[in-house]
XYZ file of C-alpha atoms in Angstrom:
389
model
C 10.479 13.086 -98.242
C 7.946 12.422 -101.006
C 4.848 12.069 -98.860
C 3.274 15.194 -97.359
C 4.414 14.543 -93.796
C 2.053 16.967 -92.088
C -1.037 15.226 -93.483
C 0.131 11.803 -92.276
C -0.773 10.392 -88.908
C 1.974 9.336 -86.543
C 1.526 5.618 -87.234
C 1.616 6.048 -90.992
C 4.706 8.235 -90.732
C 6.380 5.453 -88.739
C 5.388 2.963 -91.472
C 7.041 5.088 -94.147
C 10.147 5.295 -91.979
C 10.258 1.487 -91.758
C 9.673 1.287 -95.513
C 12.697 3.477 -96.167
C 14.793 1.500 -93.674
C 13.895 -1.967 -94.971
C 13.479 -1.529 -98.717
C 16.483 -1.036 -100.927
C 14.677 -0.893 -104.205
C 11.004 -0.223 -103.604
C 10.767 2.687 -101.157
C 11.018 5.435 -103.774
C 8.696 3.885 -106.372
C 6.093 3.088 -103.686
C 6.147 6.679 -102.477
C 5.586 7.931 -106.018
C 2.287 6.004 -106.319
C -0.942 8.023 -106.495
C -3.428 8.581 -103.697
C -4.552 5.966 -101.202
C -2.897 3.203 -103.253
C 0.453 4.462 -101.918
C -0.505 3.739 -98.296
C -2.002 0.344 -99.177
C 1.162 -0.736 -101.011
C 3.383 0.595 -98.213
C 1.476 -1.473 -95.612
C 1.398 -4.507 -97.941
C 5.173 -4.268 -98.318
C 5.767 -4.045 -94.548
C 3.425 -6.947 -93.737
C 5.261 -9.152 -96.265
C 8.620 -7.903 -94.987
C 7.594 -9.008 -91.483
C 6.490 -12.419 -92.792
C 9.742 -12.756 -94.733
C 11.750 -11.890 -91.615
C 10.107 -14.800 -89.790
C 10.887 -17.115 -92.735
C 14.538 -16.007 -92.870
C 15.195 -16.252 -89.137
C 17.255 -19.395 -88.625
C 17.079 -19.033 -84.829
C 13.376 -19.949 -84.791
C 12.960 -23.751 -84.579
C 10.826 -25.363 -87.330
C 8.111 -26.541 -84.933
C 7.604 -22.898 -83.896
C 8.157 -21.321 -87.309
C 5.707 -23.418 -89.361
C 2.618 -22.520 -87.258
C 3.860 -18.910 -87.095
C 3.887 -18.668 -90.884
C 0.482 -20.361 -91.153
C -1.147 -18.030 -88.644
C 0.647 -14.824 -89.553
C -2.266 -13.348 -91.538
C -4.532 -13.541 -88.481
C -2.073 -11.373 -86.485
C -3.174 -8.430 -88.655
C -6.365 -8.379 -86.576
C -4.683 -8.774 -83.156
C -3.808 -5.220 -82.040
C -1.155 -6.258 -79.488
C 0.609 -9.056 -81.368
C 4.356 -8.632 -81.857
C 7.449 -10.832 -81.972
C 10.494 -9.707 -80.016
C 12.831 -12.717 -80.254
C 14.130 -12.167 -83.792
C 17.813 -11.572 -84.492
C 17.272 -10.572 -88.131
C 18.301 -7.162 -89.477
C 14.698 -6.095 -90.208
C 13.375 -7.316 -86.833
C 11.940 -3.857 -86.148
C 8.910 -4.621 -88.334
C 8.133 -7.572 -86.022
C 8.948 -5.743 -82.786
C 6.645 -2.870 -83.725
C 4.077 -4.959 -85.613
C 1.216 -3.297 -83.656
C 1.870 0.005 -85.464
C 1.803 -1.745 -88.856
C -1.301 -3.817 -88.062
C -3.099 -0.733 -86.744
C -2.488 1.119 -90.022
C -3.536 -2.040 -91.894
C -6.899 -1.990 -90.085
C -7.403 1.662 -91.097
C -7.172 0.775 -94.802
C -10.451 0.352 -96.658
C -11.860 -3.197 -96.577
C -11.035 -3.992 -100.228
C -7.333 -3.411 -99.546
C -7.410 -5.327 -96.243
C -8.928 -8.387 -97.923
C -6.253 -8.514 -100.622
C -3.364 -8.079 -98.181
C -4.680 -10.615 -95.672
C -5.417 -13.195 -98.401
C -1.969 -12.913 -100.007
C -0.300 -12.999 -96.588
C -2.147 -16.241 -95.788
C -1.256 -17.942 -99.090
C 2.365 -16.834 -98.863
C 2.751 -18.033 -95.277
C 1.452 -21.477 -96.207
C 3.752 -21.641 -99.252
C 6.819 -20.515 -97.311
C 6.146 -23.157 -94.656
C 5.901 -25.826 -97.379
C 9.337 -24.962 -98.755
C 11.012 -24.726 -95.345
C 10.794 -28.490 -95.234
C 11.930 -29.277 -98.778
C 14.432 -28.222 -101.448
C 13.579 -26.874 -104.883
C 13.896 -29.962 -107.108
C 12.082 -29.751 -110.435
C 11.639 -26.690 -112.636
C 7.937 -26.986 -111.794
C 8.835 -26.693 -108.080
C 11.045 -23.694 -108.910
C 8.047 -21.981 -110.468
C 5.961 -22.930 -107.426
C 8.505 -21.568 -104.932
C 8.850 -18.331 -106.932
C 5.038 -18.106 -107.081
C 4.821 -18.234 -103.281
C 7.497 -15.637 -102.585
C 7.082 -13.303 -105.586
C 4.250 -14.296 -107.928
C 1.782 -13.788 -105.077
C 3.232 -10.300 -104.558
C 2.553 -9.530 -108.227
C -0.975 -10.893 -107.899
C -1.633 -8.946 -104.678
C -0.293 -5.685 -106.113
C -2.385 -6.144 -109.257
C -5.510 -6.634 -107.145
C -4.620 -3.471 -105.186
C -4.174 -1.523 -108.460
C -7.651 -2.600 -109.603
C -9.195 -2.020 -106.168
C -7.905 1.567 -106.238
C -9.664 1.992 -109.612
C -6.468 3.482 -111.031
C -6.380 0.383 -113.258
C -9.033 -1.718 -114.998
C -10.392 -4.790 -113.233
C -8.686 -7.125 -115.754
C -5.288 -6.202 -114.248
C -6.257 -7.741 -110.905
C -8.169 -10.648 -112.453
C -5.466 -11.957 -114.824
C -3.399 -13.789 -112.226
C -1.200 -15.598 -114.785
C 0.279 -12.376 -116.127
C 0.678 -10.912 -112.638
C 2.399 -14.124 -111.525
C 4.854 -13.854 -114.441
C 5.803 -10.341 -113.310
C 6.878 -11.754 -109.940
C 8.556 -14.867 -111.375
C 10.716 -12.859 -113.755
C 12.054 -10.684 -110.907
C 12.503 -13.555 -108.465
C 14.298 -15.855 -110.915
C 16.616 -12.998 -111.882
C 17.540 -12.439 -108.221
C 18.042 -16.167 -107.610
C 20.281 -16.457 -110.675
C 22.341 -13.373 -109.811
C 22.696 -14.269 -106.119
C 24.159 -17.771 -106.630
C 27.398 -17.039 -104.786
C 25.891 -15.001 -101.948
C 23.297 -17.723 -101.319
C 26.031 -20.402 -101.383
C 28.067 -18.474 -98.825
C 25.021 -18.207 -96.539
C 24.081 -21.859 -96.974
C 20.913 -21.285 -99.047
C 20.074 -23.103 -102.285
C 17.415 -21.910 -104.729
C 18.680 -23.179 -108.086
C 16.466 -26.127 -109.163
C 18.178 -29.503 -108.782
C 16.635 -30.802 -112.017
C 18.768 -28.279 -113.916
C 22.038 -28.089 -111.946
C 22.299 -31.858 -111.444
C 22.927 -32.202 -115.184
C 26.058 -30.103 -114.745
C 27.426 -31.067 -111.310
C 27.132 -33.509 -108.397
C 26.485 -30.744 -105.856
C 25.279 -27.188 -106.457
C 28.340 -25.885 -104.566
C 30.619 -27.578 -107.140
C 29.683 -24.908 -109.688
C 31.748 -22.388 -107.722
C 34.957 -24.443 -108.169
C 37.338 -22.943 -110.761
C 37.764 -26.294 -112.545
C 34.005 -26.435 -113.205
C 33.619 -22.933 -114.622
C 32.643 -24.096 -118.131
C 29.739 -26.311 -117.016
C 28.783 -23.703 -114.396
C 28.287 -21.086 -117.125
C 26.253 -23.560 -119.199
C 23.981 -24.172 -116.209
C 23.663 -20.410 -115.674
C 22.701 -19.915 -119.336
C 20.001 -22.578 -119.087
C 18.423 -20.857 -116.061
C 18.564 -17.442 -117.761
C 16.807 -19.006 -120.757
C 14.107 -20.338 -118.422
C 13.607 -16.828 -116.962
C 13.399 -15.185 -120.406
C 10.211 -17.123 -121.120
C 8.329 -14.749 -118.791
C 9.187 -11.590 -120.754
C 6.304 -11.730 -123.286
C 3.855 -11.929 -120.339
C 5.615 -8.986 -118.700
C 5.156 -6.889 -121.849
C 1.482 -7.870 -122.149
C 0.904 -6.968 -118.491
C 2.618 -3.573 -118.795
C 0.719 -2.749 -121.993
C -2.570 -2.842 -120.027
C -1.561 -0.256 -117.439
C -3.141 3.204 -117.710
C -1.885 5.083 -114.667
C 1.581 6.623 -114.994
C 2.636 6.094 -111.364
C 1.569 2.439 -111.510
C 3.353 1.972 -114.836
C 6.637 3.346 -113.445
C 6.266 1.238 -110.304
C 5.835 -1.948 -112.374
C 8.174 -1.258 -115.288
C 11.290 -0.090 -113.448
C 12.032 -3.379 -111.631
C 11.373 -5.311 -114.863
C 13.870 -3.330 -116.960
C 16.402 -3.655 -114.118
C 15.863 -7.400 -114.251
C 16.415 -7.741 -118.007
C 19.570 -5.600 -117.710
C 20.760 -7.848 -114.873
C 20.147 -11.021 -116.895
C 22.004 -9.568 -119.883
C 24.950 -8.792 -117.572
C 24.883 -12.323 -116.094
C 24.431 -14.253 -119.345
C 27.473 -16.393 -120.203
C 29.399 -14.523 -117.502
C 31.861 -16.437 -115.298
C 31.774 -13.567 -112.792
C 28.454 -14.883 -111.395
C 30.495 -17.687 -109.772
C 33.312 -15.440 -108.546
C 31.685 -12.305 -107.148
C 28.896 -9.819 -107.708
C 27.579 -8.927 -111.142
C 26.277 -5.373 -111.106
C 24.597 -3.123 -113.589
C 26.298 0.249 -113.601
C 24.678 3.086 -111.693
C 24.492 5.307 -114.782
C 22.872 2.499 -116.737
C 20.336 2.002 -113.954
C 19.394 5.689 -113.839
C 19.035 5.831 -117.629
C 16.774 2.781 -117.518
C 14.550 4.396 -114.906
C 14.292 7.646 -116.795
C 13.416 5.846 -120.023
C 11.009 3.198 -118.751
C 7.958 5.449 -118.606
C 5.859 4.123 -121.500
C 5.246 0.748 -123.124
C 7.073 1.492 -126.395
C 10.185 2.596 -124.530
C 10.063 -0.532 -122.349
C 9.685 -2.741 -125.435
C 12.693 -1.014 -126.978
C 14.739 -1.580 -123.793
C 13.761 -5.268 -123.622
C 14.571 -5.636 -127.325
C 17.973 -4.025 -126.830
C 18.975 -6.305 -123.937
C 17.800 -9.568 -125.516
C 19.735 -8.522 -128.620
C 22.779 -8.191 -126.360
C 22.186 -11.706 -125.013
C 21.640 -13.046 -128.533
C 25.040 -11.747 -129.616
C 26.673 -13.592 -126.703
C 25.123 -17.042 -127.280
C 27.988 -19.528 -127.733
C 27.267 -21.972 -130.576
C 28.578 -24.731 -128.294
C 26.137 -23.945 -125.483
C 23.756 -26.877 -124.795
C 20.828 -24.426 -124.451
C 21.701 -22.259 -127.452
C 18.633 -23.240 -129.520
C 16.280 -22.808 -126.569
C 17.809 -19.397 -125.872
C 17.379 -18.359 -129.504
C 13.739 -19.467 -129.419
C 13.041 -17.557 -126.204
C 14.579 -14.445 -127.735
C 12.565 -14.844 -130.949
C 9.384 -14.808 -128.850
C 10.487 -11.621 -127.064
C 11.378 -9.939 -130.363
C 7.918 -10.774 -131.690
C 6.325 -9.357 -128.536
C 8.374 -6.166 -128.534
C 8.208 -5.329 -132.240
C 4.623 -4.254 -133.016
C 4.786 -0.594 -133.943
C 8.547 -0.968 -134.301
C 10.776 -0.744 -131.242
C 11.876 2.787 -132.106
C 8.427 3.971 -133.127
C 7.606 7.516 -132.086
C 11.005 8.053 -130.537
C 12.021 11.036 -132.657
C 8.934 12.960 -133.756
C 8.479 15.336 -130.840
C 6.515 18.532 -131.232
C 7.828 21.739 -129.574
C 4.922 21.772 -127.084
C 5.752 18.184 -126.169
C 9.386 19.132 -125.646
C 8.588 21.991 -123.261
C 6.322 19.623 -121.326
C 9.101 17.073 -121.332
C 11.556 19.580 -119.912
C 9.113 20.610 -117.193
C 8.563 16.925 -116.403
C 12.317 16.344 -116.309
C 12.726 19.153 -113.792
C 9.864 17.842 -111.646
C 11.094 14.272 -111.753
C 14.622 15.238 -110.790
C 14.016 14.920 -107.046
C 12.081 11.694 -107.582
C 14.904 10.260 -109.683
C 17.706 11.294 -107.376
C 15.891 9.510 -104.541
C 15.277 6.608 -106.875
C 18.836 6.434 -108.148
C 20.048 6.275 -104.570
C 17.624 3.422 -103.977
C 18.760 1.802 -107.212
C 22.389 2.108 -106.284
C 21.570 0.230 -103.080
C 19.487 -2.282 -105.048
C 22.317 -2.845 -107.522
C 24.786 -3.246 -104.659
C 22.426 -5.515 -102.742
C 24.761 -8.363 -103.566
C 27.544 -6.722 -101.579
C 26.325 -7.204 -98.049
């Protein structure tokens, strides 16, 4: 609904349809991006969704899947290549890969190079982890780099290539990697039970083995106390990425890019605050409320507001730290670093001094963004409920 349909070719229109069908949380923010960057990010998303569908498909034997992941990036340049054997829910992006790859080849060369390069690196990384479990915290970071950090790096390079952002955004891969790691770790932490039920394990053994013999033991009612301690340690690990996230966001100049990057990050901090010291993670789904999610999205439109939101949620975590928790000092230290990063200029700076002209602009903006936000809040509701299915 947000892209001018008449000006889109048939193939691109199909790509946006797939985007809306396969993405719970990103379809609306992608479609709000400016100019040609929107199409590049849409194609990037679908290519990675196709790669991910191969990785997830348990019906493909390892000796077939590993070379498939390794060679996937080269399929972007084979007009007829498709894969029709998948049983996964998003198999359509593989069955109609020729439409996606055709639109990929219409993108300007700078975008093609970024997408192909990230697709190659991610395929190799995914193949590596098919054959091993996540053991150390270092391996956890490496796995999250392959499946999410590389997405952050690729997106950042697309932002710079579009010239909507400075070249430093695409060049500083450490900060971009942290953006992806923070989101991915949050999802892994929140999805403990769902992953257990589906036979997947992403919590690092180095951490959980200090609390239990098997990762599945954390779900047993008699182990709830150590389970929560393990959870708190992983949340503390994830919080270390927040100062990088704030530095990254502070460099962004384009409003559509800022919203695209900031919204998932504030959702993540809200999710971690909801999960912290919460036994419910081991019993069911922990959700942030829909109203809370919509408020976050409406507020997260500038760096000061995002700093204030981050500050507010780490404060909430701080208040919940049990003095008996084995990680309590580490958690306090991580939060001190976030406070330091989110304070310059004061978290509430320039929140209340609005001029009348600014207010009328704000009201016009509110009216204009209503359709965008209602689409987005629907997407968010699905994102928040992603744990349900």
